[in-house]
Short mmCIF file of C-alpha atoms in Angstrom, two decimals:
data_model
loop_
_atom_site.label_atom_id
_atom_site.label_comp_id
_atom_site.label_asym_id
_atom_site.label_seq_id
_atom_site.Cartn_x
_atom_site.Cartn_y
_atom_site.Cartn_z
CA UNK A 220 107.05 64.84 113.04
CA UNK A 221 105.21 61.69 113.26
CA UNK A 222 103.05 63.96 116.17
CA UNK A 223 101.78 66.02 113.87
CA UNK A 224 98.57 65.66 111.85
CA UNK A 225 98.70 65.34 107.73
CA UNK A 226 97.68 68.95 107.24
CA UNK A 227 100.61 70.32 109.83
CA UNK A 228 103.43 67.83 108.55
CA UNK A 229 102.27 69.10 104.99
CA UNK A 230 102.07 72.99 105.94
CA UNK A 231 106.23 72.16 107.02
CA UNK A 232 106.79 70.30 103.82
CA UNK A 233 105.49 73.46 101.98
CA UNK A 234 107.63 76.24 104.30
CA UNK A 235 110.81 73.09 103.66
CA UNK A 236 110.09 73.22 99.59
CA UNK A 237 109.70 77.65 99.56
CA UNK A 238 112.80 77.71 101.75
CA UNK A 239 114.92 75.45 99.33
CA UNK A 240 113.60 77.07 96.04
CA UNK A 241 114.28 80.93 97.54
CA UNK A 242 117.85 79.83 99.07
CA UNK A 243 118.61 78.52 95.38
CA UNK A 244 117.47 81.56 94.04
CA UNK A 245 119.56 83.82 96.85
CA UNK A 246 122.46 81.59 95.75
CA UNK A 247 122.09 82.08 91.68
CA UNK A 248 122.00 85.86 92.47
CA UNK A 249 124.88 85.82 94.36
CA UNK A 250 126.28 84.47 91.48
CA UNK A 251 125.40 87.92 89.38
CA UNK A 252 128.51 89.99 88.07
CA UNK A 253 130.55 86.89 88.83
CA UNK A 254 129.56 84.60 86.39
CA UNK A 255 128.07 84.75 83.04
CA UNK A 256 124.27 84.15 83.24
CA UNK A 257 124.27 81.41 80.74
CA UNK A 258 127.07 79.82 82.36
CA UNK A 259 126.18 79.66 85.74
CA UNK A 260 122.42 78.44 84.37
CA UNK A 261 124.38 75.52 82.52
CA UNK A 262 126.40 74.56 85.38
CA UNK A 263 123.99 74.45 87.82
CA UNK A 264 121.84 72.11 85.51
CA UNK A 265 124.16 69.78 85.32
CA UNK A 266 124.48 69.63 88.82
CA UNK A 267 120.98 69.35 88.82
CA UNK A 268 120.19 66.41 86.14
CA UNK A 269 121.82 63.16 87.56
CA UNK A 270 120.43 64.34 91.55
CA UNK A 271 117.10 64.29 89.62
CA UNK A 272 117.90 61.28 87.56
CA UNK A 273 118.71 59.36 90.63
CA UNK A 274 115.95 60.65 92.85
CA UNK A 275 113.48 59.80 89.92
CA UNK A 276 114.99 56.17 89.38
CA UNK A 277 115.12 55.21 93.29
CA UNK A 278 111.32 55.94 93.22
CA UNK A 279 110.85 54.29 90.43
CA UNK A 280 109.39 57.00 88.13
CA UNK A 281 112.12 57.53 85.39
CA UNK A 282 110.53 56.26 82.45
CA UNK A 283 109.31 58.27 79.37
CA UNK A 284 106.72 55.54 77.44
CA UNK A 285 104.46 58.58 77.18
CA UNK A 286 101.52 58.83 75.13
CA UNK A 287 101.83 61.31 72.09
CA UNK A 288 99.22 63.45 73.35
CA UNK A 289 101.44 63.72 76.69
CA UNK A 290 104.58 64.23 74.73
CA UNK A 291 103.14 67.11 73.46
CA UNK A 292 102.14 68.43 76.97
CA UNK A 293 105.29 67.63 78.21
CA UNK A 294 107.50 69.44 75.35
CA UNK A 295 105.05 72.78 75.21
CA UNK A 296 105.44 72.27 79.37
CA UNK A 297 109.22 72.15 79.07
CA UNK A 298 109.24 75.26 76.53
CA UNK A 299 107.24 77.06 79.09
CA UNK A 300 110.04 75.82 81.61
CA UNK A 301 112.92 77.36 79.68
CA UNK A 302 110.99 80.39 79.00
CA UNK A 303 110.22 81.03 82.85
CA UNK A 304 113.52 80.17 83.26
CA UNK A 305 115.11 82.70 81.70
CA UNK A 306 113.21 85.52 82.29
CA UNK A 307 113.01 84.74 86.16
CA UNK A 308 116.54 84.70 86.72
CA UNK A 309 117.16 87.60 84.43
CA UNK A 310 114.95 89.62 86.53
CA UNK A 311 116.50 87.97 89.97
CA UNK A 312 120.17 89.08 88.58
CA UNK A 313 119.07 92.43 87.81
CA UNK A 314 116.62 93.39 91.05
CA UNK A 315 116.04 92.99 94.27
CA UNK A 316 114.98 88.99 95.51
CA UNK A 317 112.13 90.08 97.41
CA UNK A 318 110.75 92.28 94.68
CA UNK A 319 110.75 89.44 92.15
CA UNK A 320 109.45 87.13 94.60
CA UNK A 321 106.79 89.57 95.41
CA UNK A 322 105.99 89.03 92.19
CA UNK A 323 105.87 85.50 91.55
CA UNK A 324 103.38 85.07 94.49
CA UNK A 325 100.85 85.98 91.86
CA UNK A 326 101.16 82.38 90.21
CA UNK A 327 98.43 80.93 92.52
CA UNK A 328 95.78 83.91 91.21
CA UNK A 329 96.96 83.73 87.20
CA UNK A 330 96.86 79.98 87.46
CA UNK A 331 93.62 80.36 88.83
CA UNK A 332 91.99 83.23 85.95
CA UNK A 333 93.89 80.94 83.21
CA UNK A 334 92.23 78.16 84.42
CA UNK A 335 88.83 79.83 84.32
CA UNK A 336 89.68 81.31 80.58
CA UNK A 337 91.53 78.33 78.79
CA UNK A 338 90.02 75.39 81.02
CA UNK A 339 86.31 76.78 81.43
CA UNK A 340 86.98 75.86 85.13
CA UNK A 341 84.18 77.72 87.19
CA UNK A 342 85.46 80.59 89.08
CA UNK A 343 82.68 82.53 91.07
CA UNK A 344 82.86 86.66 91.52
CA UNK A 345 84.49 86.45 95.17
CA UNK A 346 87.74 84.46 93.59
CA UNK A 347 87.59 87.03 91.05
CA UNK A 348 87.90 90.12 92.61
CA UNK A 349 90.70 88.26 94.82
CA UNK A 350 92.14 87.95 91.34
CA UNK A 351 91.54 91.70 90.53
CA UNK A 352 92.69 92.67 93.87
CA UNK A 353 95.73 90.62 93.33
CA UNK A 354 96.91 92.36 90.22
CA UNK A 355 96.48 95.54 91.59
CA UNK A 356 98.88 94.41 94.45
CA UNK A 357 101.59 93.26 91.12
CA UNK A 358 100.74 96.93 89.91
CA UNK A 359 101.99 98.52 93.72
CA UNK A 360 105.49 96.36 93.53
CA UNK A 361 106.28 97.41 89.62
CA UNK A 362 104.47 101.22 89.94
CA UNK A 363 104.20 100.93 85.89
CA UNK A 364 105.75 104.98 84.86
CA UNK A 365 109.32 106.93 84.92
CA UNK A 366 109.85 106.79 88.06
CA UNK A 367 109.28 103.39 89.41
CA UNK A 368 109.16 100.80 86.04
CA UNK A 369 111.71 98.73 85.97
CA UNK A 370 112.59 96.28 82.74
CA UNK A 371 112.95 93.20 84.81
CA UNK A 372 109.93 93.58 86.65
CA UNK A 373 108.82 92.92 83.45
CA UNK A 374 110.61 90.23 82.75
CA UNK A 375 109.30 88.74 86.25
CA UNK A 376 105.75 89.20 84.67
CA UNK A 377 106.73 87.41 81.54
CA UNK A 378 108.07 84.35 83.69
CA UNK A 379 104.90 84.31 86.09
CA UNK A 380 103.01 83.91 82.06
CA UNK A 381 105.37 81.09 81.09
CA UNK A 382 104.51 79.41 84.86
CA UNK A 383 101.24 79.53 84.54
CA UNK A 384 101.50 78.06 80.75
CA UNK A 385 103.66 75.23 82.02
CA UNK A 386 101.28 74.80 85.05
CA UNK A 387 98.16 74.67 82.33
CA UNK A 388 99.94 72.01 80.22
CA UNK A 389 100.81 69.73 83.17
CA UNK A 390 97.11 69.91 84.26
CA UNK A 391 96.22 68.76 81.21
CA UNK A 392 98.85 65.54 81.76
CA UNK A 393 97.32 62.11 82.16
CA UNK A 394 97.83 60.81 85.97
CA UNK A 395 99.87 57.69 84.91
CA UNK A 396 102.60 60.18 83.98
CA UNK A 397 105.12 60.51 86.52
CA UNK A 398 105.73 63.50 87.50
CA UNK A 399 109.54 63.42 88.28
CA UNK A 400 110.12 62.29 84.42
CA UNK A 401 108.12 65.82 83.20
CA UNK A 402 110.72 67.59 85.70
CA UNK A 403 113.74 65.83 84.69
CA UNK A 404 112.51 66.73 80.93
CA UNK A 405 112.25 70.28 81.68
CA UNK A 406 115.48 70.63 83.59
CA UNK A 407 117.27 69.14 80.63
CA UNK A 408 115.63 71.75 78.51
CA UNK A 409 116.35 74.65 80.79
CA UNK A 410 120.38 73.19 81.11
CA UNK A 411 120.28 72.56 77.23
CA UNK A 412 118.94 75.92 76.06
CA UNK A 413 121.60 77.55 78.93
CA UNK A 414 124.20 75.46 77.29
CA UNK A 415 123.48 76.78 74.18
CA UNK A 416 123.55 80.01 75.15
CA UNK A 417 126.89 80.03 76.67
CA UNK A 418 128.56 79.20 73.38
CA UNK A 419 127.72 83.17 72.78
CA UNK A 420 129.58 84.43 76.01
CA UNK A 421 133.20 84.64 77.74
CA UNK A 422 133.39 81.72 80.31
CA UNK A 423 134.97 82.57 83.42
CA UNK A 424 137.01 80.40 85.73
CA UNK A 425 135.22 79.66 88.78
CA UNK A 426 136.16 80.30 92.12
CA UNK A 427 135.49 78.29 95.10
CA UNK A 428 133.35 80.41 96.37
CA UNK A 429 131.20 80.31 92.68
CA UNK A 430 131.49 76.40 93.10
CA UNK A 431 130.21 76.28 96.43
CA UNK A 432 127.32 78.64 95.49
CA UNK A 433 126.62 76.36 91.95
CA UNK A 434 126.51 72.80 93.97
CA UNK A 435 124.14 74.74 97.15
CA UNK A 436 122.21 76.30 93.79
CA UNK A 437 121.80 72.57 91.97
CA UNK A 438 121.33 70.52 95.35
CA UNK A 439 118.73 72.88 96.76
CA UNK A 440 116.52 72.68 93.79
CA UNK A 441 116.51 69.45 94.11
CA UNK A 442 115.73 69.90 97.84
CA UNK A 443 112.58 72.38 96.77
CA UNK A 444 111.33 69.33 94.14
CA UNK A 445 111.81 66.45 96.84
CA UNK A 446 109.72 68.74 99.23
CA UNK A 447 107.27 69.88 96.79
CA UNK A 448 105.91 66.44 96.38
CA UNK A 449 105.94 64.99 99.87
CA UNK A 450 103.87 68.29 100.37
CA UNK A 451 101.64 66.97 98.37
CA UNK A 452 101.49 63.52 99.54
CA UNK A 453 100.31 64.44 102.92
CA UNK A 454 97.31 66.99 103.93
CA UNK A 455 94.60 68.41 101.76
CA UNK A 456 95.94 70.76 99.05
CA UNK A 457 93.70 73.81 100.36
CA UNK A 458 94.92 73.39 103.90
CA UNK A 459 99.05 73.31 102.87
CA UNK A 460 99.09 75.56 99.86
CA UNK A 461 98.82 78.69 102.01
CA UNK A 462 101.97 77.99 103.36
CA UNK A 463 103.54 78.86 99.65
CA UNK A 464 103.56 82.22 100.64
CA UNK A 465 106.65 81.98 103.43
CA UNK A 466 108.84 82.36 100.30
CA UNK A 467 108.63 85.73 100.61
CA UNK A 468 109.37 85.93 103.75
CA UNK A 469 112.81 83.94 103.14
CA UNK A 470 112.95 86.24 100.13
CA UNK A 471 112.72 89.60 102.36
CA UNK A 472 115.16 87.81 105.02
CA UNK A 473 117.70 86.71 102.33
CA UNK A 474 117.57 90.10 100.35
CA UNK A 475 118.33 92.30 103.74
CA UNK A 476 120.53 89.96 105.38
CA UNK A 477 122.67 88.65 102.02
CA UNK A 478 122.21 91.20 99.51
CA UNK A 479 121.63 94.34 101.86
CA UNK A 480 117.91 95.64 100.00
CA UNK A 481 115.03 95.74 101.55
CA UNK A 482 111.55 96.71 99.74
CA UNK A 483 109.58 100.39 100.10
CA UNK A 484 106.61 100.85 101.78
CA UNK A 485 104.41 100.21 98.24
CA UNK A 486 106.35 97.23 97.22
CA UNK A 487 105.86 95.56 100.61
CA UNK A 488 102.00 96.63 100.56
CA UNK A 489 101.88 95.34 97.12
CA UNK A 490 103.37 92.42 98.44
CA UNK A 491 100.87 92.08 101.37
CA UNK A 492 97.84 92.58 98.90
CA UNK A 493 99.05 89.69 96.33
CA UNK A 494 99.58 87.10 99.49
CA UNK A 495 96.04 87.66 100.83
CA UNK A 496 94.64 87.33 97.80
CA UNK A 497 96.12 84.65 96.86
CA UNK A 498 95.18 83.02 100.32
CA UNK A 499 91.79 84.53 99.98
CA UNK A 500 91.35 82.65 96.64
CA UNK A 501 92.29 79.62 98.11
CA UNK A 502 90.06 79.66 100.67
CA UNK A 503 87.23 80.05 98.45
CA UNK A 504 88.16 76.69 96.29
CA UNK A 505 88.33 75.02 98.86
CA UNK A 506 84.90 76.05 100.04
CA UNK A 507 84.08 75.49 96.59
#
């Protein structure tokens, strides 16, 4: 890639990071009805912790001499992280991937409207009738009623709150705080709280096939992290963010080809609406 400009090596760093964090997800639901949702959770976090413990070490950014003030960030960020956690893959055991990624692609757009509200960051009308627009896409995928609510759209809602919490408290993080320490503190809070939980259900004996899909689960997490940050080492943040938005894409691949669903007409117009608002909104701080 050395061809490419910043902005283009970053736009494939993005599409890299969404592809890694929806294959994990494909590979957590596949692990639905199999193995206990605590369980597999647990498991895949310790899987996850030394990759991330090593990764953070060879850069050199595994230290935790925080301030106070960023302990606190970091611990209300890490609560947020179990929270989302939880609820996510709740929802992502229980329906369709590419209706729970659908979604999630309203972080960018909450983020941005808890920013304005909590952070008194300036946010002019156009970004907020993106905003608007945006929710009303949320409100096509989950049809709030009898006939189309569904529990764990909910529950994807509650997780895309907890997200943008976290996301708030890490913007509030001083810059001398690495950033791979605050992930390696939330993923042992996510693989603690799991590993609590299991003490409440029936483990199951894995099969090969559940092992296999645990070790993809833990190393392509890792993968989405490693990818994440090289996407933002490179390019302008307006120019690569955009690019978030081929998750769904993976999502709506994975779900037909894997998992054999594939959205309505409203959900995927929903869908549509959320993703060009959110790139719409973008756009606009960037102009900004």
């Amino acid at each position: 890639m050395n061809g490419l400009s910043d902005n283009a090596r970053g736009a494939v760093f993005m599409m890299l990071a969404m592809a890694a964090f929806t294959l994990n997800d494909a590979c957590m639901k596949s692990l639905s009805g199999q193995v206990p949702f605590f369980q597999a959770v647990f498991l895949r976090g310790l899987g996850t912790l030394p990759l991330l413990a090593a990764l953070a070490y060879a850069r050199g950014a595994l230290r935790f001499d925080f301030a106070r003030r960023d302990w606190s960030r970091v611990i209300l960020r890490t609560l947020a992280e179990v929270a989302a956690a939880y609820f996510f893959i709740t929802a992502l055991f229980n329906m369709p991937i590419a209706n729970a990624t659908a979604i999630l692609q309203v972080l960018p757009l909450s983020v941005t409207l808890a920013g304005a509200v909590f952070l008194r960051e300036p946010v002019g009308w156009r970004r907020m009738s993106a905003i608007a627009m945006g929710f009303v896409g949320v409100m096509l995928i989950i049809r709030p009623g009898p006939d189309g609510f569904n529990l764990y759209a909910a529950y994807a809602l509650i997780a895309v709150a907890c997200v943008t919490a976290r996301d708030l408290a890490a913007r509030s993080l001083s810059r001398d705080v690495p950033s791979l320490s605050v992930a390696f503190v939330a993923a042992a809070g996510v693989t603690g709280f799991a590993g609590i939980g299991s003490i409440s259900e029936v483990w199951v004996p894995l099969s090969l096939t559940n092992i296999v899909l645990l070790a993809a689960a833990a190393v392509l997490i890792i993968g989405g992290y490693v990818f994440s940050i090289m996407t933002m080492r490179v390019g302008e943040v307006g120019a690569v963010t955009p690019f978030r938005y081929t998750s769904l894409l993976w999502a709506l691949l994975l779900g037909f080809v894997l998992f054999g669903d594939w959205p309505d007409g409203l959900t995927l117009l929903g869908g549509f609406i959320v993703v060009g608002a959110g790139i719409f909104t973008l756009y606009r701080e960037r102009r900004v």
